[in-house]
Coordinates of C-alpha atoms in Angstrom, one line a residue:
M1 CA -45.3 8.3 -16.0
R2 CA -44.3 7.0 -19.4
P3 CA -41.3 8.6 -21.0
T4 CA -41.7 11.1 -23.9
M5 CA -40.5 10.0 -27.3
A6 CA -38.7 13.1 -28.9
T7 CA -36.6 13.8 -31.8
Y8 CA -33.5 16.0 -31.5
F9 CA -32.6 19.2 -33.5
T10 CA -29.7 19.0 -35.7
Y11 CA -27.2 21.8 -36.9
S12 CA -28.2 21.3 -40.5
E13 CA -31.9 21.8 -39.6
V14 CA -31.3 25.1 -37.4
A15 CA -28.6 26.5 -39.7
G16 CA -30.4 25.5 -43.1
V17 CA -27.3 23.9 -44.3
A18 CA -26.0 20.6 -45.5
R19 CA -25.4 17.8 -42.7
T20 CA -22.3 18.4 -41.0
T21 CA -19.3 16.3 -41.9
I22 CA -17.0 14.7 -39.2
E23 CA -14.3 17.1 -40.3
E24 CA -16.3 20.2 -39.8
F25 CA -17.4 19.2 -36.5
R26 CA -13.9 18.3 -35.2
T27 CA -12.6 21.6 -36.5
E28 CA -15.1 23.5 -34.4
L29 CA -14.7 21.3 -31.3
G30 CA -10.8 21.6 -31.6
K31 CA -11.2 25.3 -30.6
F32 CA -12.2 24.4 -27.1
S33 CA -9.8 23.2 -24.4
R34 CA -10.3 19.2 -23.7
G35 CA -10.9 19.5 -20.0
S36 CA -13.5 22.3 -20.1
V37 CA -15.4 20.5 -23.0
I38 CA -15.4 17.4 -20.8
Y39 CA -16.6 19.3 -17.6
A40 CA -19.3 21.2 -19.4
C41 CA -20.8 18.2 -21.0
S42 CA -20.6 16.2 -17.7
V43 CA -22.4 19.1 -15.6
I44 CA -25.1 19.1 -18.4
N45 CA -25.5 15.4 -18.3
S46 CA -25.8 15.3 -14.5
I47 CA -28.5 18.2 -14.3
L48 CA -30.8 16.9 -17.1
K49 CA -31.8 14.0 -15.3
D50 CA -31.9 13.0 -11.6
W51 CA -30.5 9.7 -10.3
Q52 CA -33.8 8.0 -10.8
G53 CA -33.8 8.9 -14.5
H54 CA -36.5 11.6 -14.5
W55 CA -35.9 14.3 -17.2
N56 CA -35.8 18.0 -16.1
N57 CA -37.6 20.1 -18.7
E58 CA -37.0 23.3 -16.9
A59 CA -33.1 22.8 -16.8
H60 CA -33.2 21.8 -20.5
D61 CA -34.9 25.3 -21.4
E62 CA -32.6 27.3 -19.3
L63 CA -29.5 25.6 -20.9
V64 CA -30.9 26.3 -24.1
K65 CA -31.1 30.0 -23.4
N66 CA -27.8 30.2 -21.8
S67 CA -26.1 28.5 -24.8
F68 CA -27.8 30.4 -27.8
P69 CA -28.6 34.3 -28.4
P70 CA -32.1 35.1 -27.7
E71 CA -33.3 35.1 -31.4
I72 CA -32.2 31.4 -31.8
A73 CA -33.0 30.2 -28.1
N74 CA -36.5 31.4 -28.2
V75 CA -37.4 29.6 -31.5
L76 CA -35.8 26.5 -30.3
I77 CA -37.6 26.6 -26.9
A78 CA -41.0 27.0 -28.5
A79 CA -40.5 24.0 -30.6
L80 CA -39.4 21.8 -27.8
H81 CA -42.7 22.1 -26.3
D82 CA -45.0 21.5 -29.1
P83 CA -47.1 18.5 -27.9
K84 CA -47.7 17.3 -31.5
R85 CA -44.1 16.9 -32.1
P86 CA -41.9 16.8 -29.0
R87 CA -38.3 17.8 -29.6
G88 CA -35.0 17.9 -27.8
L89 CA -31.6 19.3 -28.2
Y90 CA -29.3 18.3 -25.5
H91 CA -29.1 14.6 -24.6
R92 CA -27.0 12.1 -23.0
Q93 CA -25.8 10.4 -26.2
Q94 CA -24.8 13.5 -27.7
L95 CA -22.8 14.8 -24.7
L96 CA -20.9 11.5 -24.3
F97 CA -20.1 11.5 -28.0
V98 CA -18.8 15.1 -27.8
S99 CA -16.6 14.3 -24.5
K100 CA -15.3 11.4 -26.3
E101 CA -14.3 13.4 -29.3
A102 CA -12.8 16.0 -27.2
I103 CA -10.4 13.5 -25.6
S104 CA -8.8 13.2 -29.0
V105 CA -9.5 16.3 -30.6
C106 CA -8.8 19.0 -28.4
A107 CA -5.8 20.5 -26.8
E108 CA -5.2 20.1 -23.1
S109 CA -4.9 23.9 -22.8
G110 CA -5.1 27.3 -24.8
G111 CA -8.5 26.7 -26.2
R112 CA -12.0 28.2 -25.3
D113 CA -13.6 27.5 -21.8
P114 CA -17.4 27.4 -22.6
I115 CA -18.3 27.9 -18.9
A116 CA -16.5 31.1 -18.9
L117 CA -17.8 32.6 -22.2
P118 CA -21.2 34.1 -23.2
Y119 CA -23.5 31.5 -24.8
W120 CA -20.7 28.8 -24.0
G121 CA -18.5 30.3 -26.6
G122 CA -20.4 28.4 -29.3
L123 CA -20.3 25.0 -27.7
G124 CA -24.0 24.9 -28.2
M125 CA -23.7 24.9 -31.9
V126 CA -20.8 22.1 -31.8
L127 CA -23.4 20.1 -30.0
L128 CA -25.9 20.6 -32.5
M129 CA -23.3 19.4 -35.1
A130 CA -23.0 16.3 -33.1
N131 CA -26.7 15.6 -33.5
D132 CA -25.9 15.5 -37.3
L133 CA -23.5 12.9 -36.9
L134 CA -25.2 10.4 -34.6
P135 CA -27.0 7.5 -36.2
K136 CA -30.7 7.9 -36.6
R137 CA -32.3 5.0 -38.6
L138 CA -36.0 4.2 -38.5
T139 CA -37.7 1.0 -39.7
H140 CA -40.8 0.0 -41.7
P141 CA -43.8 -0.8 -39.7
A142 CA -43.4 -4.4 -40.7
P143 CA -39.7 -5.1 -41.1
T144 CA -37.9 -8.2 -41.6
A145 CA -35.7 -9.7 -39.1
Q146 CA -32.7 -8.7 -41.0
Q147 CA -34.0 -5.0 -41.1
M148 CA -34.7 -5.1 -37.3
V149 CA -31.2 -6.3 -36.3
S150 CA -29.8 -3.5 -38.6
V151 CA -31.9 -1.0 -36.8
L152 CA -31.4 -2.6 -33.4
S153 CA -27.6 -2.0 -33.8
E154 CA -28.3 1.6 -34.0
F155 CA -31.1 1.8 -31.4
I156 CA -29.5 -0.1 -28.6
P157 CA -26.7 2.5 -27.9
I158 CA -29.3 5.1 -28.3
A159 CA -31.6 3.5 -25.8
E160 CA -28.9 3.1 -23.4
A161 CA -27.6 6.8 -23.8
S162 CA -30.9 8.3 -23.8
G163 CA -33.2 5.8 -22.4
F164 CA -35.7 5.7 -19.4
Y165 CA -33.4 4.0 -16.9
K166 CA -33.0 4.2 -13.1
P167 CA -29.4 4.1 -12.2
I168 CA -29.6 3.2 -8.7
N169 CA -31.6 0.1 -9.5
K170 CA -28.4 -1.6 -11.0
I171 CA -26.6 -1.2 -7.7
V172 CA -29.3 -2.6 -5.4
R173 CA -30.2 -5.5 -8.0
S174 CA -26.3 -6.5 -8.1
H175 CA -26.1 -6.3 -4.4
L176 CA -29.2 -8.6 -4.0
M177 CA -28.0 -11.0 -6.5
L178 CA -24.7 -11.5 -4.7
S179 CA -25.8 -11.3 -1.1
R180 CA -29.0 -13.1 -1.4
F181 CA -29.3 -15.3 -4.5
F182 CA -25.7 -16.4 -5.6
P183 CA -25.7 -20.2 -5.8
G184 CA -23.7 -21.5 -2.8
G185 CA -23.1 -18.0 -1.5
S186 CA -20.8 -15.6 -2.7
R187 CA -17.9 -15.8 -0.4
E188 CA -15.6 -17.2 -3.1
I189 CA -16.6 -14.7 -5.4
R190 CA -16.1 -11.7 -3.1
A191 CA -12.5 -13.2 -2.3
I192 CA -11.8 -13.2 -6.0
F193 CA -12.9 -9.6 -6.3
H194 CA -10.7 -8.7 -3.2
N195 CA -7.7 -10.3 -4.7
A196 CA -8.0 -8.5 -8.0
L197 CA -8.6 -5.1 -6.8
H198 CA -7.3 -5.4 -3.1
I199 CA -10.6 -3.8 -2.0
P200 CA -13.6 -5.9 -0.2
L201 CA -16.5 -5.9 -2.6
E202 CA -18.9 -4.7 0.1
E203 CA -16.7 -1.4 0.4
Y204 CA -16.2 -0.9 -3.3
L205 CA -20.2 -1.2 -3.9
A206 CA -20.6 1.4 -0.8
L207 CA -18.1 3.8 -2.2
C208 CA -19.9 3.6 -5.6
F209 CA -23.1 4.4 -3.8
A210 CA -21.7 7.2 -1.9
T211 CA -20.2 8.8 -4.9
L212 CA -23.5 8.6 -6.6
V213 CA -25.2 10.1 -3.5
R214 CA -23.0 13.1 -4.0
Y215 CA -24.9 13.9 -7.2
Y216 CA -28.2 12.6 -6.4
D217 CA -29.8 16.1 -5.9
M218 CA -27.6 17.9 -8.3
N219 CA -29.6 20.3 -10.3
L220 CA -29.1 23.6 -12.3
E221 CA -29.9 25.8 -9.3
K222 CA -27.7 23.9 -6.9
Y223 CA -25.0 24.0 -9.5
K224 CA -25.1 27.8 -10.1
T225 CA -25.3 28.5 -6.4
N226 CA -22.1 26.5 -5.8
P227 CA -20.3 25.0 -8.7
G228 CA -17.9 23.4 -6.4
D229 CA -20.6 20.8 -5.3
F230 CA -20.0 19.2 -8.7
L231 CA -16.3 18.3 -7.9
L232 CA -15.0 15.7 -5.9
T233 CA -11.6 15.6 -3.9
R234 CA -9.8 13.1 -1.7
S235 CA -10.7 15.3 1.3
W236 CA -14.5 14.6 0.6
Y237 CA -13.8 11.1 1.0
R238 CA -12.0 11.7 4.4
T239 CA -15.7 11.9 5.7
I240 CA -15.8 8.1 5.2
S241 CA -14.1 5.9 7.9
L242 CA -12.1 3.7 5.5
P243 CA -8.5 3.7 5.2
Q244 CA -7.1 6.3 2.7
E245 CA -5.5 3.5 0.9
T246 CA -8.9 2.0 0.1
V247 CA -10.1 5.3 -1.0
D248 CA -6.9 5.7 -3.4
L249 CA -7.4 2.3 -4.8
F250 CA -11.1 2.8 -5.6
L251 CA -10.4 6.1 -7.2
K252 CA -7.7 4.5 -9.2
D253 CA -10.0 1.9 -10.6
I254 CA -12.8 4.3 -11.5
A255 CA -11.1 7.5 -12.5
A256 CA -8.9 8.4 -15.4
S257 CA -7.2 11.6 -16.7
A258 CA -7.5 12.7 -20.5
D259 CA -4.4 11.2 -21.3
E260 CA -5.4 7.9 -19.9
L261 CA -8.7 8.0 -21.6
Q262 CA -7.0 8.9 -24.9
A263 CA -4.7 5.9 -24.6
F264 CA -7.8 3.6 -24.0
L265 CA -9.3 5.0 -27.1
R266 CA -6.4 4.3 -29.3
S267 CA -6.6 0.6 -28.1
R268 CA -10.3 0.1 -28.1
N269 CA -13.2 2.0 -29.9
S270 CA -15.9 0.2 -31.5
G271 CA -17.7 3.0 -33.0
V272 CA -19.5 6.4 -32.6
N273 CA -21.7 5.0 -29.7
D274 CA -18.9 3.1 -27.9
F275 CA -18.7 4.9 -24.7
T276 CA -16.6 1.9 -22.9
C277 CA -13.9 4.5 -21.9
F278 CA -16.5 6.3 -19.9
K279 CA -18.0 3.0 -18.6
N280 CA -14.6 1.7 -17.6
K281 CA -13.6 5.1 -16.0
P282 CA -16.8 7.0 -15.1
I283 CA -14.8 9.6 -13.2
F284 CA -12.6 12.2 -14.7
R285 CA -9.5 13.1 -13.0
D286 CA -7.9 16.7 -13.4
G287 CA -4.9 16.7 -11.1
E288 CA -6.2 16.3 -7.6
T289 CA -9.7 17.3 -8.7
F290 CA -12.4 14.6 -9.9
F291 CA -15.9 14.7 -11.3
V292 CA -18.3 12.3 -12.5
T293 CA -18.8 12.2 -16.3
D294 CA -21.9 10.2 -16.3
P295 CA -23.8 8.9 -13.1
A296 CA -25.4 5.9 -14.8
F297 CA -22.0 4.6 -15.7
L298 CA -21.0 4.7 -12.2
T299 CA -23.8 2.5 -11.2
E300 CA -23.0 0.3 -14.2
K301 CA -19.4 -0.1 -12.6
A302 CA -21.1 -1.5 -9.6
E303 CA -23.2 -3.9 -11.7
A304 CA -21.8 -5.2 -15.1
G305 CA -18.4 -3.7 -14.1
T306 CA -18.4 -6.1 -11.0
F307 CA -19.4 -9.0 -13.2
W308 CA -16.3 -8.5 -15.7
R309 CA -13.9 -7.8 -13.0
I310 CA -14.7 -11.1 -11.4
S311 CA -14.9 -13.0 -14.7
N312 CA -11.7 -11.4 -15.9
A313 CA -10.0 -12.6 -12.9
L314 CA -11.1 -16.3 -13.2
P315 CA -9.1 -19.0 -15.0
R316 CA -10.6 -19.7 -18.5
E317 CA -12.4 -23.0 -17.5
E318 CA -14.1 -21.3 -14.5
R319 CA -15.6 -18.5 -16.2
L320 CA -18.5 -20.4 -17.8
L321 CA -19.3 -21.7 -14.3
F322 CA -19.3 -18.1 -12.9
H323 CA -21.5 -17.0 -15.9
G324 CA -23.9 -19.8 -15.3
A325 CA -24.2 -18.9 -11.5
W326 CA -24.6 -15.2 -12.3
G327 CA -27.7 -16.2 -14.5
I328 CA -29.0 -18.4 -11.8
A329 CA -28.7 -15.5 -9.2
F330 CA -30.6 -13.4 -11.6
E331 CA -33.5 -15.9 -12.1
R332 CA -33.6 -16.1 -8.4
Y333 CA -33.8 -12.4 -8.2
I334 CA -36.7 -12.1 -10.6
N335 CA -38.6 -14.8 -9.1
W336 CA -38.3 -13.4 -5.7
I337 CA -39.4 -9.9 -6.7
L338 CA -42.3 -11.2 -8.5
S339 CA -43.3 -13.5 -5.5
E340 CA -43.0 -10.5 -3.1
S341 CA -45.1 -8.3 -5.3
V342 CA -48.3 -10.3 -6.1
D343 CA -51.3 -10.9 -3.8
G344 CA -51.8 -14.5 -4.5
V345 CA -55.2 -14.0 -6.2
S346 CA -55.0 -12.0 -9.3
N347 CA -51.2 -13.3 -9.9
K348 CA -50.0 -16.6 -8.6
V349 CA -46.2 -17.1 -9.0
Y350 CA -44.8 -20.6 -9.4
P351 CA -40.9 -20.5 -9.3
N352 CA -38.9 -23.2 -11.2
P353 CA -41.9 -25.4 -11.9
K354 CA -41.2 -28.9 -12.7
F355 CA -42.5 -31.8 -15.1
S356 CA -44.5 -34.3 -13.1
D357 CA -43.0 -37.3 -15.2
N358 CA -39.4 -36.6 -14.8
G359 CA -38.7 -33.7 -12.5
E360 CA -37.0 -31.5 -15.3
E361 CA -37.6 -27.7 -14.9
V362 CA -40.2 -26.3 -17.4
C363 CA -38.9 -22.7 -17.2
D364 CA -37.8 -20.2 -14.5
A365 CA -41.4 -19.3 -13.5
V366 CA -44.9 -19.5 -14.4
V367 CA -47.4 -16.7 -13.3
V368 CA -51.1 -17.8 -13.4
C369 CA -53.6 -15.1 -13.9
D370 CA -57.1 -16.6 -13.9
D371 CA -57.5 -18.3 -17.3
S372 CA -53.9 -17.1 -18.5
A373 CA -50.4 -18.2 -17.8
I374 CA -47.1 -16.3 -18.4
F375 CA -44.2 -18.6 -19.0
I376 CA -41.0 -16.8 -18.0
E377 CA -37.3 -17.2 -18.7
S378 CA -35.0 -14.8 -17.1
K379 CA -31.4 -14.3 -18.7
G380 CA -28.7 -12.8 -16.7
A381 CA -26.4 -12.6 -19.8
T382 CA -24.1 -9.5 -20.2
F383 CA -23.5 -8.4 -23.7
T384 CA -20.2 -7.1 -25.1
A385 CA -19.4 -3.6 -26.3
E386 CA -18.3 -4.9 -29.7
A387 CA -21.8 -6.4 -30.2
K388 CA -23.8 -3.4 -28.7
Y389 CA -21.8 -0.5 -29.9
G390 CA -19.8 -1.7 -33.0
H391 CA -22.5 -1.0 -35.4
D392 CA -22.1 -4.6 -37.0
P393 CA -25.7 -6.2 -37.3
A394 CA -24.1 -9.6 -37.9
T395 CA -22.1 -9.4 -34.7
L396 CA -24.9 -8.2 -32.7
A397 CA -27.4 -10.9 -34.3
K398 CA -24.9 -13.6 -33.4
E399 CA -24.7 -12.6 -29.7
I400 CA -28.3 -12.4 -29.6
E401 CA -28.7 -15.6 -31.0
E402 CA -26.2 -17.4 -28.6
K403 CA -27.2 -15.6 -25.6
L404 CA -31.0 -15.3 -25.8
I405 CA -32.1 -17.7 -28.5
R406 CA -29.9 -20.8 -29.0
T407 CA -26.7 -22.4 -29.5
P408 CA -25.8 -25.6 -31.6
E409 CA -25.6 -27.4 -28.4
Q410 CA -28.3 -25.7 -26.4
K411 CA -31.7 -24.0 -26.4
K412 CA -31.6 -20.4 -24.8
G413 CA -34.6 -18.2 -23.7
V414 CA -36.7 -17.8 -26.8
S415 CA -36.4 -21.4 -28.1
Q416 CA -36.7 -22.7 -24.4
L417 CA -40.0 -20.9 -24.2
A418 CA -41.2 -22.2 -27.5
A419 CA -40.3 -25.9 -26.8
Q420 CA -41.6 -25.9 -23.3
I421 CA -45.0 -24.4 -24.1
E422 CA -45.4 -26.9 -27.0
L423 CA -44.6 -29.8 -24.6
V424 CA -47.1 -28.6 -21.8
F425 CA -50.0 -27.5 -24.1
N426 CA -49.5 -30.3 -26.8
R427 CA -53.0 -31.1 -28.4
K428 CA -52.1 -34.9 -28.3
S429 CA -50.1 -35.5 -25.2
G430 CA -49.5 -32.4 -23.0
R431 CA -47.1 -32.8 -20.1
R432 CA -48.2 -32.2 -16.4
I433 CA -46.4 -29.7 -14.2
D434 CA -46.1 -30.5 -10.5
G435 CA -48.3 -28.6 -8.5
L436 CA -49.8 -26.5 -11.1
D437 CA -53.4 -27.1 -12.7
L438 CA -53.5 -25.9 -16.1
A439 CA -56.8 -27.2 -17.1
R440 CA -58.5 -23.8 -17.0
I441 CA -55.6 -21.9 -18.9
N442 CA -56.6 -21.0 -22.4
K443 CA -54.2 -18.1 -23.0
V444 CA -50.4 -18.5 -22.8
F445 CA -47.9 -15.4 -22.5
P446 CA -44.2 -16.2 -23.2
L447 CA -42.0 -13.7 -21.5
L448 CA -38.3 -13.2 -21.6
V449 CA -36.7 -11.0 -19.0
T450 CA -33.0 -9.7 -19.4
R451 CA -30.6 -8.4 -16.9
D452 CA -29.0 -6.5 -19.7
D453 CA -31.0 -3.4 -20.7
I454 CA -30.9 -4.8 -24.3
G455 CA -34.2 -6.4 -23.4
A456 CA -35.9 -2.9 -23.4
A457 CA -34.4 -1.6 -26.5
L458 CA -36.6 -0.3 -29.3
V459 CA -37.3 -3.2 -31.9
M460 CA -35.8 -5.8 -29.6
N461 CA -39.2 -7.3 -28.6
A462 CA -40.3 -7.4 -32.2
Y463 CA -37.0 -9.1 -33.3
L464 CA -37.2 -11.9 -30.5
A465 CA -40.9 -12.3 -31.1
S466 CA -40.0 -13.1 -34.8
K467 CA -37.4 -15.5 -33.6
F468 CA -40.2 -17.2 -31.2
R469 CA -42.6 -17.5 -34.3
E470 CA -39.8 -19.3 -36.1
S471 CA -39.3 -21.9 -33.4
F472 CA -42.9 -22.4 -32.4
N473 CA -45.6 -24.7 -33.9
R474 CA -48.9 -23.0 -33.0
K475 CA -50.9 -25.8 -34.8
A476 CA -49.4 -28.3 -32.1
V477 CA -51.0 -26.7 -29.0
S478 CA -54.6 -26.5 -27.6
A479 CA -54.2 -22.9 -26.2
T480 CA -53.8 -19.6 -27.6
V481 CA -50.2 -18.4 -27.4
T482 CA -49.5 -14.8 -27.7
P483 CA -46.3 -13.3 -29.3
L484 CA -43.3 -13.5 -27.2
F485 CA -42.8 -10.5 -24.9
S486 CA -39.4 -8.9 -24.0
L487 CA -38.8 -7.0 -20.7
S488 CA -35.7 -5.7 -19.0
A489 CA -35.0 -6.2 -15.3
Q490 CA -35.9 -2.7 -14.6
D491 CA -39.1 -3.1 -16.4
V492 CA -39.9 -6.0 -14.0
E493 CA -39.1 -4.0 -11.2
M494 CA -41.4 -1.0 -12.1
I495 CA -44.2 -3.5 -13.2
C496 CA -44.2 -5.2 -9.9
G497 CA -45.5 -2.0 -8.1
Y498 CA -48.8 -2.7 -10.0
L499 CA -49.3 -6.5 -9.3
R500 CA -51.6 -6.0 -6.2
D501 CA -54.0 -3.8 -8.5
T502 CA -54.0 -5.8 -11.7
S503 CA -52.8 -9.0 -13.4
L504 CA -49.5 -9.3 -15.3
A505 CA -51.6 -10.9 -18.1
A506 CA -53.6 -7.7 -18.3
L507 CA -50.7 -5.5 -18.4
L508 CA -49.1 -7.4 -21.2
E509 CA -52.1 -7.7 -23.3
E510 CA -52.8 -3.8 -22.9
R511 CA -49.1 -3.3 -24.0
Y512 CA -49.7 -5.5 -27.1
R513 CA -53.1 -3.9 -28.0
N514 CA -51.4 -0.5 -28.4
D515 CA -48.4 -1.8 -30.2
R516 CA -49.1 -4.9 -32.2
G517 CA -46.0 -4.8 -33.9
L518 CA -44.0 -4.8 -30.5
L519 CA -41.5 -2.2 -32.0
S520 CA -41.6 -0.1 -29.0
T521 CA -41.0 -0.7 -25.4
F522 CA -43.5 -1.4 -22.4
W523 CA -43.2 1.9 -20.8
A524 CA -43.1 4.0 -24.1
V525 CA -46.6 2.5 -25.2
D526 CA -49.8 3.9 -23.8
N527 CA -51.1 1.7 -21.1
G528 CA -54.7 2.6 -19.9
I529 CA -54.4 0.1 -17.1
V530 CA -51.0 1.6 -15.6
E531 CA -52.5 5.3 -16.4
G532 CA -55.8 4.5 -14.5
I533 CA -53.9 3.0 -11.3
G534 CA -51.5 5.9 -11.3
G535 CA -48.0 5.9 -9.9
R536 CA -46.8 2.8 -8.1
E537 CA -43.5 1.7 -6.5
C538 CA -42.5 -1.9 -5.9
A539 CA -42.7 -2.1 -2.2
A540 CA -40.0 -5.1 -2.2
F541 CA -37.5 -3.1 -4.1
E542 CA -38.1 0.0 -1.9
E543 CA -37.4 -2.1 1.0
A544 CA -34.4 -3.7 -0.4
F545 CA -33.1 0.1 -1.2
S546 CA -33.7 1.1 2.3
D547 CA -31.8 -2.0 3.6
Y548 CA -28.9 -1.4 1.4
T549 CA -28.7 2.3 2.4
R550 CA -28.3 1.3 5.9
M551 CA -25.7 -1.2 5.0
V552 CA -23.7 1.5 3.3
E553 CA -23.9 3.8 6.1
Q554 CA -22.7 1.0 8.4
T555 CA -20.1 0.0 6.0
L556 CA -18.6 3.6 5.7
S557 CA -19.6 4.9 9.2
V558 CA -21.3 8.0 7.8
Q559 CA -24.5 9.7 8.6
A560 CA -27.3 9.7 6.1
S561 CA -26.9 13.4 5.4
T562 CA -23.3 13.2 4.5

């Protein structure tokens, strides 16, 4: 089911006043106790979506009823369900923003406790005020590249904070990249991680997964029945047969108190949407009690966090080698999941195809669908917080250029695809590919896949497609070449569930037919083929998930029900 795109209510709209200022917002927020605000926002954040990213409308409605008097709540709820203009009120980006502000604005004690007061003591209005302060820029139907990157600098953090993501995919993907696909094996990398943190990587990832499982079925009804289920204690981890020292080291790495978070923000805060403090420490520590501020950030700790932990522990000269190996592992992962998901008829996957004349690699993969071919480049690059959350379009554009398009020394993703497609389908002297007959191919789809969720941000596909057009000489080729398509790793994992029923070319064609500007994302656009087939899961990924669950149980020596 494709996600619903909704706009959220603001305080200025509901109250009929001018847009809230940051000073007004902080004055109202400062009336609450720091820990109680972070706790309330974390609870709301955890029950609005499950661990697979599915939104809970019933929970949202009840939260609105609990946080506003009936005369306001009833009006809001009626508007929330208008099919012509879907609306929202509470959302992840807003809750993280308010939690971050509370760290600096609220006193440790003496303020209001929203959980203990009727209508949350007015916290609902404070959350509405936060919506006034969050960036909300839209773009022209045919924007320039400069306009698009400006919009991207706003939409990327919005997409990450409120997007359609399955957190568990990150943990399983990271595990597969390291255990199955890392060049030369991951023994040395695991040793580096162990030396840096004094915890074996397998045990660290298993503890992340076990902690996430604690929240996998958290919903409003369960929370109301037993609020204590939301909290973690050291005694809970005693059900795991790992040494207490290992658990303590794990909690030290992923948990932080309000004072520690405050110190972090004083040293690093790139802007309104920079939630690195919670990404770095996704569990909040209040004395001997802990709770997860954001389940998705806990999974990122197991994915991107693992990457940066290893990278930062390496000598400078070895980091580039590690980054390159990480990219190869991701490329192999994408080739594997595609190969495992096709029937070999409507989709034929050719991993790492090579030119017949010199053996050089053409691209990361080619998928042949009857008379169409998809040329794929997979990029495992991890983007920095400064680029993604700093609201500086120039910094973001520079990093996209260097990691996905080109550097002065080397073609990357987008420009690689443009150059290689020109060579293969050149009108005068097209180059052959070993083991691949392209004589029947009359349409070519360039496809860029990113490990970073940036590939599935609104407007990102349109921006990268514009860069492809700049690099590509259409008159030089004999085949029809479509605009470049951009997908994230999760997009591919979900699409793979459909590749025994239809072709990848047909799915991309339908995506383009309903969004010719490519301003939206694959799953936010109506796709008649997907809707006609119905819900599908990727069998290869489901099996990998089951294998990983069994490995975690073995590593921690716990039962599945624990």
